[in-house]
Coordinates of N, CA and C in Angstrom, one line a residue:
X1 N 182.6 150.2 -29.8 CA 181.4 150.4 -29.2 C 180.3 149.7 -30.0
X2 N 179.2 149.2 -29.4 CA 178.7 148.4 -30.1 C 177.6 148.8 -30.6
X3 N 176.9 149.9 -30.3 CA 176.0 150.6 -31.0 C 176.3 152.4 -31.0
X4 N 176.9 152.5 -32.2 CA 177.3 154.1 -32.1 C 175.7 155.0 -32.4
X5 N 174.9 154.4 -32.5 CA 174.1 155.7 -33.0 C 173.1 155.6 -31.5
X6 N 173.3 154.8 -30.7 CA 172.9 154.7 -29.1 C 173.4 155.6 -28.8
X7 N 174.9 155.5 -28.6 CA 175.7 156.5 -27.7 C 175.1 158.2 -28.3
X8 N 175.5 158.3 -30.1 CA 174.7 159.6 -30.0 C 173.3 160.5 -29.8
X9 N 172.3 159.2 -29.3 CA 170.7 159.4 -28.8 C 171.3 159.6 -27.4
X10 N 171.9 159.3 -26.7 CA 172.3 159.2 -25.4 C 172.8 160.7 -25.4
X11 N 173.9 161.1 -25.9 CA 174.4 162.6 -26.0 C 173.6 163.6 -26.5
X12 N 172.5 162.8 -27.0 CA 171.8 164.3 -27.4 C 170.5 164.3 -26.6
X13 N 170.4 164.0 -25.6 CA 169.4 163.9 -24.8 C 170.3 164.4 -23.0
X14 N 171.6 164.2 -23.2 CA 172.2 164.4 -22.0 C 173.1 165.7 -22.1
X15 N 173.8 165.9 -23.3 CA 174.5 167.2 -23.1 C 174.2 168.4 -23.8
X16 N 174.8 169.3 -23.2 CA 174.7 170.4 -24.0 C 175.9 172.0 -23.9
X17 N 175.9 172.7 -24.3 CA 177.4 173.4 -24.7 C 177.4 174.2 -22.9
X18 N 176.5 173.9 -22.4 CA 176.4 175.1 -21.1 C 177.4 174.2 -19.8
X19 N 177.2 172.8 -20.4 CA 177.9 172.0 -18.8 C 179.1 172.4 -18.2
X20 N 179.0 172.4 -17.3 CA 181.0 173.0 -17.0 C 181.4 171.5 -17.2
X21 N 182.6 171.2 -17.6 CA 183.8 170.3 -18.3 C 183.6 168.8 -17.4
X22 N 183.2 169.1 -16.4 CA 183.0 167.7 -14.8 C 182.0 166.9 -15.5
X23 N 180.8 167.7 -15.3 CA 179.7 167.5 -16.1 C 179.5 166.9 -17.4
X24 N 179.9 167.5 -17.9 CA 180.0 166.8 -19.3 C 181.2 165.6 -19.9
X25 N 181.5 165.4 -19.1 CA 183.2 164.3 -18.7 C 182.1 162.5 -18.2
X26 N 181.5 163.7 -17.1 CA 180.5 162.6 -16.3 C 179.1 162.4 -17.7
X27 N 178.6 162.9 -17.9 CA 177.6 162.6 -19.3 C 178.1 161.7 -20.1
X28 N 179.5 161.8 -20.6 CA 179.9 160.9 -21.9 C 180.4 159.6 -21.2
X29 N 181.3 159.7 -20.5 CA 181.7 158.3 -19.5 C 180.4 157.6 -19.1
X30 N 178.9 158.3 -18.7 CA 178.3 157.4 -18.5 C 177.3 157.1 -19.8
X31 N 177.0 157.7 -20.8 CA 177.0 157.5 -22.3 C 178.0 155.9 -23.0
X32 N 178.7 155.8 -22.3 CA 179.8 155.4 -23.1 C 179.7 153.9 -22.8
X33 N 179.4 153.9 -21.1 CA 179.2 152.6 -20.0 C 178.1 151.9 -20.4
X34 N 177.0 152.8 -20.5 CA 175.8 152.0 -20.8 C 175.7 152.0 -22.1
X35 N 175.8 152.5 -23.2 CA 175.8 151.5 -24.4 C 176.6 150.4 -24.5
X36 N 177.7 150.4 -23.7 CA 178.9 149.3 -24.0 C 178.6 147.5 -23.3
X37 N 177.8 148.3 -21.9 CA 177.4 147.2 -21.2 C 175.8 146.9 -20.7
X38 N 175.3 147.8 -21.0 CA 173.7 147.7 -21.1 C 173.3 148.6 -19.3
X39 N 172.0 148.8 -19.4 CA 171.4 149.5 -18.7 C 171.6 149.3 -17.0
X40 N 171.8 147.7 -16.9 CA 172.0 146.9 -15.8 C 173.1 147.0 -15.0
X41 N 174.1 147.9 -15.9 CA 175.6 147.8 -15.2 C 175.4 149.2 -14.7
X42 N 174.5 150.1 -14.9 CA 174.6 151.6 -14.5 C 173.7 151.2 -13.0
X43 N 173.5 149.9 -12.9 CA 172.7 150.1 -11.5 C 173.3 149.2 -10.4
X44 N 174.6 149.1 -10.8 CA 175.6 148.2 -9.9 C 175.7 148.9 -8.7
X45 N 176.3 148.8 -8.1 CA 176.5 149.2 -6.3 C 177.8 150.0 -6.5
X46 N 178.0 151.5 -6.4 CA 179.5 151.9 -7.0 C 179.6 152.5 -8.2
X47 N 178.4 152.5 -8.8 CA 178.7 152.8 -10.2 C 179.2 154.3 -10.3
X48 N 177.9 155.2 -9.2 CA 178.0 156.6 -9.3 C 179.1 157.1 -9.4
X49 N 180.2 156.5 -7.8 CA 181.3 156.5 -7.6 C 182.4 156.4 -8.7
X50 N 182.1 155.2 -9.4 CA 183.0 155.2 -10.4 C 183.0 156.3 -11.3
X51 N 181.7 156.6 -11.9 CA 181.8 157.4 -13.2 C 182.2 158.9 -12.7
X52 N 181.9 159.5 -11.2 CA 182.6 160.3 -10.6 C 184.2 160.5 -10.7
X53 N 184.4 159.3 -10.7 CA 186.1 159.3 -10.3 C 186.4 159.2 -12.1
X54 N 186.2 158.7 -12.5 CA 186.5 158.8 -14.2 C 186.4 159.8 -14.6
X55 N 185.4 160.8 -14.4 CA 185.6 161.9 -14.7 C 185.9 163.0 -14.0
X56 N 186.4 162.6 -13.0 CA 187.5 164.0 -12.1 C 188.9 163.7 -12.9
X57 N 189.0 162.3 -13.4 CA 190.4 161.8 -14.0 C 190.5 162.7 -15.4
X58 N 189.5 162.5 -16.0 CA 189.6 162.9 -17.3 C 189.8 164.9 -16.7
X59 N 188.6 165.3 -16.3 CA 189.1 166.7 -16.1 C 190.3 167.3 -16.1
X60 N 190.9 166.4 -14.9 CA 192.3 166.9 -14.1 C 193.8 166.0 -15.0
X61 N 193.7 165.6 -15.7 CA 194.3 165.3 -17.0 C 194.4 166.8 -18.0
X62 N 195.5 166.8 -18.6 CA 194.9 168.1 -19.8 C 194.9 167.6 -21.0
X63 N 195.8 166.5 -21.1 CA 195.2 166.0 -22.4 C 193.9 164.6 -22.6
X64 N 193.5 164.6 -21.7 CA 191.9 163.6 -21.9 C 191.0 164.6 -21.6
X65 N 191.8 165.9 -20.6 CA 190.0 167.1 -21.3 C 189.9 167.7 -22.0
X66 N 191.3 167.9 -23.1 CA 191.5 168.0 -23.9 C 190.4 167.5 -25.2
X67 N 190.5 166.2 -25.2 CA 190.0 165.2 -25.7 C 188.5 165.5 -25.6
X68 N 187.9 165.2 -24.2 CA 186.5 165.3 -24.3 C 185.9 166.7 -24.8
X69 N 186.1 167.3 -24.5 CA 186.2 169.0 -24.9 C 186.3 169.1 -26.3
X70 N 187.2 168.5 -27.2 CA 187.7 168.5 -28.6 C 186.0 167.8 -28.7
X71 N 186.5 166.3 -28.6 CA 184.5 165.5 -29.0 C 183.1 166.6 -28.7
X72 N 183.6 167.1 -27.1 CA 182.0 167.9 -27.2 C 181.8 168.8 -28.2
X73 N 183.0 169.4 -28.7 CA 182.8 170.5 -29.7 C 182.6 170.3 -30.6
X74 N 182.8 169.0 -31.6 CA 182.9 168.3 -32.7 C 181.0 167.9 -32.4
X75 N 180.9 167.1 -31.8 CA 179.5 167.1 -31.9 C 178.3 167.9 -31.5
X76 N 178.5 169.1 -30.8 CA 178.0 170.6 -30.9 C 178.0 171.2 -32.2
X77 N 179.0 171.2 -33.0 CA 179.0 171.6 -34.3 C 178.3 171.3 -35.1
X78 N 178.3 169.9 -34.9 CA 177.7 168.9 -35.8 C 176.1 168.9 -35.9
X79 N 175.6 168.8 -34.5 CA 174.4 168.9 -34.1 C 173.9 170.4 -34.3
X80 N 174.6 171.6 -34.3 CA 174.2 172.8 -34.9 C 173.9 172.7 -36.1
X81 N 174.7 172.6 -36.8 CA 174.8 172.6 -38.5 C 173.1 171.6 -39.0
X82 N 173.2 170.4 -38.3 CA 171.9 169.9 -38.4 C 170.2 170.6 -38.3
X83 N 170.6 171.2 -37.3 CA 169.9 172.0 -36.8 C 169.2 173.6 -38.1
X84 N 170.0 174.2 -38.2 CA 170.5 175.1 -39.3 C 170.1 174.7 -40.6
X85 N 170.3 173.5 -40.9 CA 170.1 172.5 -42.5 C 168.6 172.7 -42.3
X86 N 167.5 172.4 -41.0 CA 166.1 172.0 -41.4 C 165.6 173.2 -41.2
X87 N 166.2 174.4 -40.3 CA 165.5 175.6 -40.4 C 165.3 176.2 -42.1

């Protein structure tokens, strides 16, 4: 990924621990798209569709929602603890 601290300005402005699993599948896939290929590809013809269908994939998988699930928690944590440190 070509700018990781993009993707996590992107996640912390898009998710949060409340999203049901669809939702937050669809946040990071499209997190993931637009840092990788810039702003211009999220406004292709089809995109919605795609990142829809990407993340019905990842859901209805158990081990890739496994996976995203595992990441959202990891960086919930992470961004708590941060959180915690400046109180």
């Amino acid at each position: 990924m070509p700018d990781f601290n993009q993707f996590k300005e992107k996640l912390s402005t898009s998710v949060n621990p409340n999203l049901p699993a669809k939702e937050l599948a669809e946040k990071i896939v499209l997190a993931v798209l637009e840092c990788e290929y810039g702003k211009n590809f999220t406004l292709t013809p089809g995109f919605a569709k795609m990142v829809n269908t990407l993340a019905k994939s990842i859901v209805t998988n158990p081990d890739l929602r496994r996976q995203v699930l595992s990441l959202a928690s990891v960086y919930f944590d992470k961004n708590n603890e941060r959180t915690k440190s400046i109180a």
